[in-house]
Structures are given as structure tokens and as C-alpha cells.
Tab-separated table of C-alpha atoms in Angstrom:
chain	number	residue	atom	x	y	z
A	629	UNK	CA	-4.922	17.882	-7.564
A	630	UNK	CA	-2.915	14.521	-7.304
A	631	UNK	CA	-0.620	16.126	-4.757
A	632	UNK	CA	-0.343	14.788	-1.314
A	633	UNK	CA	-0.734	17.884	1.195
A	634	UNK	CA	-0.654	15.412	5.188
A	635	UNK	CA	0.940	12.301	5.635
A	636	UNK	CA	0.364	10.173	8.417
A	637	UNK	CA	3.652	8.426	9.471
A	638	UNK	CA	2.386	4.741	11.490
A	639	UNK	CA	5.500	3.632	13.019
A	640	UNK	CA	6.695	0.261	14.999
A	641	UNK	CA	9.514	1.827	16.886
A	642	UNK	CA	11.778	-0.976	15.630
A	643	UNK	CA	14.995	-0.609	13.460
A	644	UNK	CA	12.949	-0.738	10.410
A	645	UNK	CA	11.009	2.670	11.513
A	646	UNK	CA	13.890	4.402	10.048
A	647	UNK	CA	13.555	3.165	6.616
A	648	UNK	CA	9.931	4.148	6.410
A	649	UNK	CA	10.566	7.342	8.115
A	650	UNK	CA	13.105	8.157	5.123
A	651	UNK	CA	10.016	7.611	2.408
A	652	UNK	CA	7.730	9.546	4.203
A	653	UNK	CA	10.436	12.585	4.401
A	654	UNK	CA	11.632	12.292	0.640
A	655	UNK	CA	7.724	11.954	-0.122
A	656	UNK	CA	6.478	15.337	2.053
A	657	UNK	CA	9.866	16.864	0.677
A	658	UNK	CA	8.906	16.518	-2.660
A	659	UNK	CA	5.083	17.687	-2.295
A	660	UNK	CA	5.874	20.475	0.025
A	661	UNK	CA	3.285	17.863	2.577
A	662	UNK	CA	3.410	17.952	6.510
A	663	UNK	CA	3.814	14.661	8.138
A	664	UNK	CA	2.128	13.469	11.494
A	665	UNK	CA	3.765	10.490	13.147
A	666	UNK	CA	1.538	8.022	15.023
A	667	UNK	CA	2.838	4.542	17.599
A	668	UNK	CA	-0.303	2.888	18.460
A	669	UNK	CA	0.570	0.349	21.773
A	670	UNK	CA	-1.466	-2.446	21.671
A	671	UNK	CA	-2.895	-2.407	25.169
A	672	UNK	CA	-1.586	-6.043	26.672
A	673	UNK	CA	-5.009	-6.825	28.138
A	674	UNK	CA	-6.134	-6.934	23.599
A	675	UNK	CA	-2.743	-8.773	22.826
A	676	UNK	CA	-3.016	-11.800	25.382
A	677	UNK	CA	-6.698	-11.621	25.493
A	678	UNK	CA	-7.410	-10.153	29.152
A	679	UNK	CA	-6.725	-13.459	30.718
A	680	UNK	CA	-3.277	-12.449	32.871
A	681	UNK	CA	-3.726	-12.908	36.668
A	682	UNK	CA	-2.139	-9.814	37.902
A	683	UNK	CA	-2.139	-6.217	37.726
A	684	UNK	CA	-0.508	-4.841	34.221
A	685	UNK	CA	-1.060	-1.117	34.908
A	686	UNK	CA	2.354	-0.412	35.959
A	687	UNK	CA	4.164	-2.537	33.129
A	688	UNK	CA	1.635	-0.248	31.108
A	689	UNK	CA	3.021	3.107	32.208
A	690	UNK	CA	6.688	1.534	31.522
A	691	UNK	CA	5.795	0.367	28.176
A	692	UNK	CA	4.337	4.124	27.267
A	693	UNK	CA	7.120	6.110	29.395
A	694	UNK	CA	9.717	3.769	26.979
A	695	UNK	CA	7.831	4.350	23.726
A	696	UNK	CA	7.372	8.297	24.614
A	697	UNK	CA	11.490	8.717	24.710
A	698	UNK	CA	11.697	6.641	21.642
A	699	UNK	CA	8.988	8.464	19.749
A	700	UNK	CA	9.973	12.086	20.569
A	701	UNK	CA	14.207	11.003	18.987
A	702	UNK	CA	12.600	9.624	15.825
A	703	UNK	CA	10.509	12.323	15.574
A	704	UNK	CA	13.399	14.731	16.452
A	705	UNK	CA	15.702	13.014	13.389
A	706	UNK	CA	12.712	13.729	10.823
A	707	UNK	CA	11.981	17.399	12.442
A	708	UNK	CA	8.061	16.616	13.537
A	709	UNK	CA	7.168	18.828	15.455
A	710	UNK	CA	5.627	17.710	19.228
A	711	UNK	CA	1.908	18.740	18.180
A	712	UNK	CA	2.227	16.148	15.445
A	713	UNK	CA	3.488	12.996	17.448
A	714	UNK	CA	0.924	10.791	18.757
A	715	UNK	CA	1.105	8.331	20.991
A	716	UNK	CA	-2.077	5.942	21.177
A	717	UNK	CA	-3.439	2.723	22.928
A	718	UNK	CA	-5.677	0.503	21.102
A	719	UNK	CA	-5.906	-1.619	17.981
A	720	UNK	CA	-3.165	-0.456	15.505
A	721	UNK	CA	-5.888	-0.576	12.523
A	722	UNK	CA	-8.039	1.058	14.152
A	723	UNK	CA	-6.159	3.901	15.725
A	724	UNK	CA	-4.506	4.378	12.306
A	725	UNK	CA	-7.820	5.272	10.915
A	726	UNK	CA	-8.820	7.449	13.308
A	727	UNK	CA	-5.492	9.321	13.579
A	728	UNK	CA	-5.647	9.990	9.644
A	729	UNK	CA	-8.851	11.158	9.906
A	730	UNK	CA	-8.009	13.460	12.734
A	731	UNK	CA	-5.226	14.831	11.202
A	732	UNK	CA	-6.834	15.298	7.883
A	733	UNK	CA	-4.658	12.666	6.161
A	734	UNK	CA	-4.962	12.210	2.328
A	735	UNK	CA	-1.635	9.259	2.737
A	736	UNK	CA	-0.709	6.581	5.740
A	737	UNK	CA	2.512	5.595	5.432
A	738	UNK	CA	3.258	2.026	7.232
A	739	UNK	CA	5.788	-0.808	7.183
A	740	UNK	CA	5.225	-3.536	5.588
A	741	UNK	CA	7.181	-7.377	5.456
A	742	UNK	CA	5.482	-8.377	2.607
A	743	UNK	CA	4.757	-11.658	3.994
A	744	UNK	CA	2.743	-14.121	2.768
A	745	UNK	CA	1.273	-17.473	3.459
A	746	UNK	CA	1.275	-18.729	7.234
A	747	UNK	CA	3.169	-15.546	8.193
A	748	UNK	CA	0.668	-13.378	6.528
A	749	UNK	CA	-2.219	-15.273	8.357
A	750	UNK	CA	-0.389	-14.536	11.287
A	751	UNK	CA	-0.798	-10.876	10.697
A	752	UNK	CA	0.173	-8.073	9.214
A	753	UNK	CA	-0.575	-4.453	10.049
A	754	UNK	CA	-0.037	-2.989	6.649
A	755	UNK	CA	-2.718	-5.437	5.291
A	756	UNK	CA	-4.795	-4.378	7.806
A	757	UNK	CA	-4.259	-0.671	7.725
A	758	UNK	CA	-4.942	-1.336	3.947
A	759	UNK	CA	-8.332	-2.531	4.101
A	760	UNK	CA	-10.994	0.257	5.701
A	761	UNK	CA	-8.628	3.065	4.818
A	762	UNK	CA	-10.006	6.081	4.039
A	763	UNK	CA	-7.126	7.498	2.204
A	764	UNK	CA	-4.729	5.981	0.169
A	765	UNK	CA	-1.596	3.982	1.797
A	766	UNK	CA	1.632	3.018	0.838
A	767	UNK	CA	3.347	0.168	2.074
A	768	UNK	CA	7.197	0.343	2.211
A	769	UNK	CA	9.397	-2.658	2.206
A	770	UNK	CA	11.478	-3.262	5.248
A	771	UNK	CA	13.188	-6.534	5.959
A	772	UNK	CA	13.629	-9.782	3.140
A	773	UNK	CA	10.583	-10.751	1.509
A	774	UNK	CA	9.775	-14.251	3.096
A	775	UNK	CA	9.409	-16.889	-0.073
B	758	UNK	CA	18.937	7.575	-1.388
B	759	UNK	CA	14.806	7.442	-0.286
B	760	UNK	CA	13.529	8.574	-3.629
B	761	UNK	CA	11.318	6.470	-5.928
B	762	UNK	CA	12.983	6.225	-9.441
B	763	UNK	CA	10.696	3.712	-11.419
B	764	UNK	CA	7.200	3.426	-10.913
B	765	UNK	CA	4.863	0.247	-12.159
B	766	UNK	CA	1.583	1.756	-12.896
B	767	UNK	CA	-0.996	-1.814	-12.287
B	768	UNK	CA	-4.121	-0.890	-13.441
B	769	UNK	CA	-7.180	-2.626	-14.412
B	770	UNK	CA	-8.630	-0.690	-17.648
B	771	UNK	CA	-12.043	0.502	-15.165
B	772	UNK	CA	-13.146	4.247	-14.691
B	773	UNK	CA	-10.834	3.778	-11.783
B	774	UNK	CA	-7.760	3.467	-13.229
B	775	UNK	CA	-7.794	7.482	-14.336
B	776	UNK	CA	-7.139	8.309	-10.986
B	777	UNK	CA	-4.742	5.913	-9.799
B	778	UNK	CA	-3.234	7.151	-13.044
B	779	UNK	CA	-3.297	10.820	-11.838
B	780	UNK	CA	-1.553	9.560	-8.763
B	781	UNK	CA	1.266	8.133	-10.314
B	782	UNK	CA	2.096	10.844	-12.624
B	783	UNK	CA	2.091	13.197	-9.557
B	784	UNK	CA	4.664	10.816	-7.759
B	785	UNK	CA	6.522	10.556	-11.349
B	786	UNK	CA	6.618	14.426	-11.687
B	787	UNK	CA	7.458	15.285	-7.803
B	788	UNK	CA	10.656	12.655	-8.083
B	789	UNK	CA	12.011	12.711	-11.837
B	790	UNK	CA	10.990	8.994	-11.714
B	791	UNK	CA	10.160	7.156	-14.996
B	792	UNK	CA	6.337	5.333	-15.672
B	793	UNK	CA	5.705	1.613	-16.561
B	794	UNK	CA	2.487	0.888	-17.073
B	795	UNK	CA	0.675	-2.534	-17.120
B	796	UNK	CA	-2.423	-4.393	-17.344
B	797	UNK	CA	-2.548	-8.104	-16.741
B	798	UNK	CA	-5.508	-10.160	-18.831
B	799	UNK	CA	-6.538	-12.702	-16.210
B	800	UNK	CA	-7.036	-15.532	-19.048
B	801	UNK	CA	-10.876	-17.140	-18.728
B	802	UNK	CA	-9.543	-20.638	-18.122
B	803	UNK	CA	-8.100	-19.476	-15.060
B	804	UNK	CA	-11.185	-17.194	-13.753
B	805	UNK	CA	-13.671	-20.372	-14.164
B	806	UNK	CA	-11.327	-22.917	-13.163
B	807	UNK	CA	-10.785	-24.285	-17.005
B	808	UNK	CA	-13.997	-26.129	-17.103
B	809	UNK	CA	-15.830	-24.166	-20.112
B	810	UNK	CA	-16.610	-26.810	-22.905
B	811	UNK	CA	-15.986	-24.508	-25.850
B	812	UNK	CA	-12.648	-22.662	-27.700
B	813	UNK	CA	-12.395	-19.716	-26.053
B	814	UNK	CA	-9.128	-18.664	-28.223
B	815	UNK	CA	-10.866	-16.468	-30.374
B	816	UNK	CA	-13.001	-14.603	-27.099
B	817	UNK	CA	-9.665	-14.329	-25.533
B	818	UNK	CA	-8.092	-12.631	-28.630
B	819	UNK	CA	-10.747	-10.178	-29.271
B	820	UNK	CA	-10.583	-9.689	-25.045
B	821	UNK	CA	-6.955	-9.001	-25.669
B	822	UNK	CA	-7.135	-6.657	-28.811
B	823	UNK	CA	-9.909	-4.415	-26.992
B	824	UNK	CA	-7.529	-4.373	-23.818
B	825	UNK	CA	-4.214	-3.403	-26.337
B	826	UNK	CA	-6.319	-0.507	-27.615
B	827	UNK	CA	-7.356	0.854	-23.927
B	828	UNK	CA	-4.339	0.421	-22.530
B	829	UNK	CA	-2.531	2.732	-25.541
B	830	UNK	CA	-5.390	5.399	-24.755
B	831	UNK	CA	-4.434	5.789	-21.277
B	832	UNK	CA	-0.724	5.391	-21.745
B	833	UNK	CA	-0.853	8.031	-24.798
B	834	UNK	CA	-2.876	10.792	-21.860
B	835	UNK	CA	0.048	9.983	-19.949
B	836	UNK	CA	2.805	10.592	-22.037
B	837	UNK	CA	3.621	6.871	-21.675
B	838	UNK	CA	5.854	5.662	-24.746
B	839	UNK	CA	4.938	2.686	-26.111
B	840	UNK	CA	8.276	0.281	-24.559
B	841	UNK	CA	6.858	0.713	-21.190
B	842	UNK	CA	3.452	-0.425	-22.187
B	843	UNK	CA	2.903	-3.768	-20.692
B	844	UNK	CA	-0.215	-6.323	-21.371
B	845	UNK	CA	0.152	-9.653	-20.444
B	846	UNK	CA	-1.729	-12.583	-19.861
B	847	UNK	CA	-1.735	-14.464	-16.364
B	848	UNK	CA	-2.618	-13.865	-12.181
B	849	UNK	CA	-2.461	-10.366	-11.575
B	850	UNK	CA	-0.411	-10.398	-8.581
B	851	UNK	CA	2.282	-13.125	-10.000
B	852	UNK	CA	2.697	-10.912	-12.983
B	853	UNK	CA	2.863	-7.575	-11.198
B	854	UNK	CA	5.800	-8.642	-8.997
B	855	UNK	CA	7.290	-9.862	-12.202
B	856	UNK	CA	6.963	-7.049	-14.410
B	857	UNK	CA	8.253	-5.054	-11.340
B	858	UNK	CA	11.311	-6.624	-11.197
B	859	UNK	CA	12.004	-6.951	-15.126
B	860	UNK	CA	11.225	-2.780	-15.300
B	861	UNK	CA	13.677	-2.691	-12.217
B	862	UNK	CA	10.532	-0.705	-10.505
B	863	UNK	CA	10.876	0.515	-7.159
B	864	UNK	CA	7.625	1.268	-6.667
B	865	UNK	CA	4.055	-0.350	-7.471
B	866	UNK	CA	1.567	1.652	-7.921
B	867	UNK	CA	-2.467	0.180	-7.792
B	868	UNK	CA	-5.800	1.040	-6.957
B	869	UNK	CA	-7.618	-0.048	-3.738
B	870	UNK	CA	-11.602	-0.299	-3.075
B	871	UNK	CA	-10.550	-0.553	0.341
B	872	UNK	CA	-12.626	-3.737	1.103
B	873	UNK	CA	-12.825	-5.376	4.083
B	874	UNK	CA	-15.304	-8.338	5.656
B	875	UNK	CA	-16.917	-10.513	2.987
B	876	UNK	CA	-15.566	-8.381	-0.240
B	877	UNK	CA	-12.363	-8.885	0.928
B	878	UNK	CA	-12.036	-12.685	1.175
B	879	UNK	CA	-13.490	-12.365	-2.328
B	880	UNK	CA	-9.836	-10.954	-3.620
B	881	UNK	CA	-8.801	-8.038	-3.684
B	882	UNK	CA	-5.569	-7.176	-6.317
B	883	UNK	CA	-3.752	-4.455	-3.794
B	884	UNK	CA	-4.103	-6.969	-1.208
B	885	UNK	CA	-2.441	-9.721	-2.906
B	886	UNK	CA	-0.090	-7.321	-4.350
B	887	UNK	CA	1.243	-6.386	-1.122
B	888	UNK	CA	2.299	-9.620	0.251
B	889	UNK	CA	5.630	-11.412	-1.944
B	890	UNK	CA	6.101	-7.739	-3.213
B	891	UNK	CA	10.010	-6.617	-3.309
B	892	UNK	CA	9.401	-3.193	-3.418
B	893	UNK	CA	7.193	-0.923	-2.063
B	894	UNK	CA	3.710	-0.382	-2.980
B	895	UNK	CA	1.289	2.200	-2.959
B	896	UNK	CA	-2.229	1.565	-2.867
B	897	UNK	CA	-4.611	4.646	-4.357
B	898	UNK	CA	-8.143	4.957	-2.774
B	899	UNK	CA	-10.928	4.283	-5.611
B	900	UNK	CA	-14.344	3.502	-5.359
B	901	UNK	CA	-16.619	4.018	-2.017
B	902	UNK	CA	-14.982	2.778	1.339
B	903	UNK	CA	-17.521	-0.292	2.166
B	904	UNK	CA	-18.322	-0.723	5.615
């Protein structure tokens, strides 16, 4: 069977969240698939390296109190149910992985800029999500494509 | 309107391409969407860096008539007529995006070993495929993940 039966929806919380959000519904419409929805936070500690002088742990808890709210009214629009949102901290690749294997995956759905050059180098989660995947992964276009 | 239309079947003529193949007629039957499918001959001059002191015309030709007959096989196991069989010579990736466009394509479909570390920097097509791609592109699991 070629049929995708999970998909795991990896979301930004950004405007473009919505576009992807719309592939991975017309997608699990048209296989009769469930969808999980996953917003990894990238602790602040891994994005500036652990060097800031001063306690983050309460601009933590705002930062996952903000992305709860925003995760449970996209997940409302697309009808996901609560057991299927998950909220994460760590390394988006990583978590990504896990969560699809967790959830029994056989699809990870992701943005993706399709940047290249310096901007590429500068990173890009679908790339990474790409490479160490278990499953297969589809990339959906949001935003211009940077020449 | 979040449904795919036009898929561009990549593949690369390997044992893997049967079930990236599989894959895409899934997608193709679950939307209504028509199949393009293409292989792109990466021409010898450009794989050794055009320093072989000998003709290679007539290797290339006989590389290009085997190709013309494998690509037919698959294309004829999946119903694909003949107009939206594609072989071309050039860099996979440049040639993808291009056929994409020309077949109006909104989706790419290729396979993925998954690679990361060391056999990624040595290329990977799905990779390089992502980035400068207009539309979106999925990338089908082959192969053993390498970690």
C-alpha cells in the first residue's frame, strides 16, 4: 500500500503555517489519514548558545504559554484533536523525528522557503527535517523563492 | 484550492525508483492529478569535470538509448503516455525545476536515501531539489536510513 495512513503536521506558528496546514488537510482528506500537529520551541539557552547572563526561565514559560494559545486555534481551524497537538522543546530536527516516530508517522509535513545559497547555509528546517527522516517528507512552498 | 493537480515524477532509473513510483501514482489517484515523468542523464563531461581525453559521443548515446528504453518500461507500468515522458540531458536539479515549470507541475515528486553527515555533503538530488524549487516537493523514503 502507497497510501498514507498518519501525517505529522511540523508547524512554525507564523502566517505561512496556514498554507501548509491546508496540504496536510487536502492530503489526510484524500487518504482517509489522521494528522498529528507538532511546534518544537527551540529552547533559547540552544539558539544563543547558553551564554545570556540572566535567568530565561520565565521568558520560557511566556514563550510556551503564547505558543500553547496559538497552537490549540490552528489546531482548532484543521479539527486536531487535543491528544494529537504537541508542543515540544528542543532541536526542531530532532524533535520532528522523534514525534513521527511516536506517533507512528509514515509522512512529515513541513514548510519550506526553498532557499538557497547564503540563506540556505543559514538554515533551513525542511532541509534538515529531510535528512535522517525516517519516513518520507514533503516540503510545501510558502513565501517567494529567493533567486 | 490545496489540491495537487500535476505531479513531476524525478526519478533516477535504480530499483528505487519503483517505489517512489508507487507513491506518486497513489497521490495521482487520491487527487485526479495528472503524471509527468522524467529522468535527467547527467552528461559524463559534467560528472568528471570534462577532462576525459577521448569522444565520449558515442558512450553517451548508447547511455541515452538504454535510459529511453527504461524510462518507457516504467512509464508504460504506470499508465504514463508517452508526451509526458521526459529524458533530458543536464544537472538534475536545474532540469527538474525546469521541467516542473514547463509541465506547469505543482508538485515534485523524488526519492530520498535520507543521508546525512559525510553522504550528504557528497550530493544528494532531493536535497538540491528542495532549495530554488517553486513548488512543493515531496521526498519518498528509499534505501536504508544511514546513521
Amino acid at each position: 500500500m502507497a497510501n498514507y495512513t498518519h501525517l505529522l503536521l511540523a508547524i512554525d506558528l507564523t502566517e505561512d503555517a496556514k498554507r501548509v496546514g491546508e496540504r496536510a488537510q487536502a492530503l489526510a482528506a484524500a487518504f482517509g489519514a489522521q494528522v498529528s500537529v507538532l511546534h518544537v520551541i527551540e529552547p533559547l539557552s540552544l539558539a544563543y548558545g547558553g551564554d545570556i547572563p540572566m535567568d530565561l526561565s520565565s521568558v520560557q514559560d511566556q514563550i510556551h504559554e503564547q505558543a500553547k494559545g496559538q497552537l490549540q486555534e490552528f489546531s482548532a481551524a484543521l479539527a486536531i484533536p487535543e491528544e494529537r497537538q504537541h508542543l515540544v522543546f528542543g532541536r526542531p530536527e530532532a524533535e520532528i523525528h522523534r514525534i513521527a516516530e511516536e506517533t507512528g508517522s509514515d509522512l512529515i509535513v513541513v514548510g519550506s522557503h526553498g532557499r538557497h545559497g547564503l540563506a540556505l547555509l543559514l538554515g533551513s528546517t525542511a532541509n534538515s527535517v529531510l535528512h535522517g527522516a525516517r519516513c518520507d517528507v514533503l516540503a510545501v512552498r510558502v513565501g517567494e523563492v529567493e533567486d
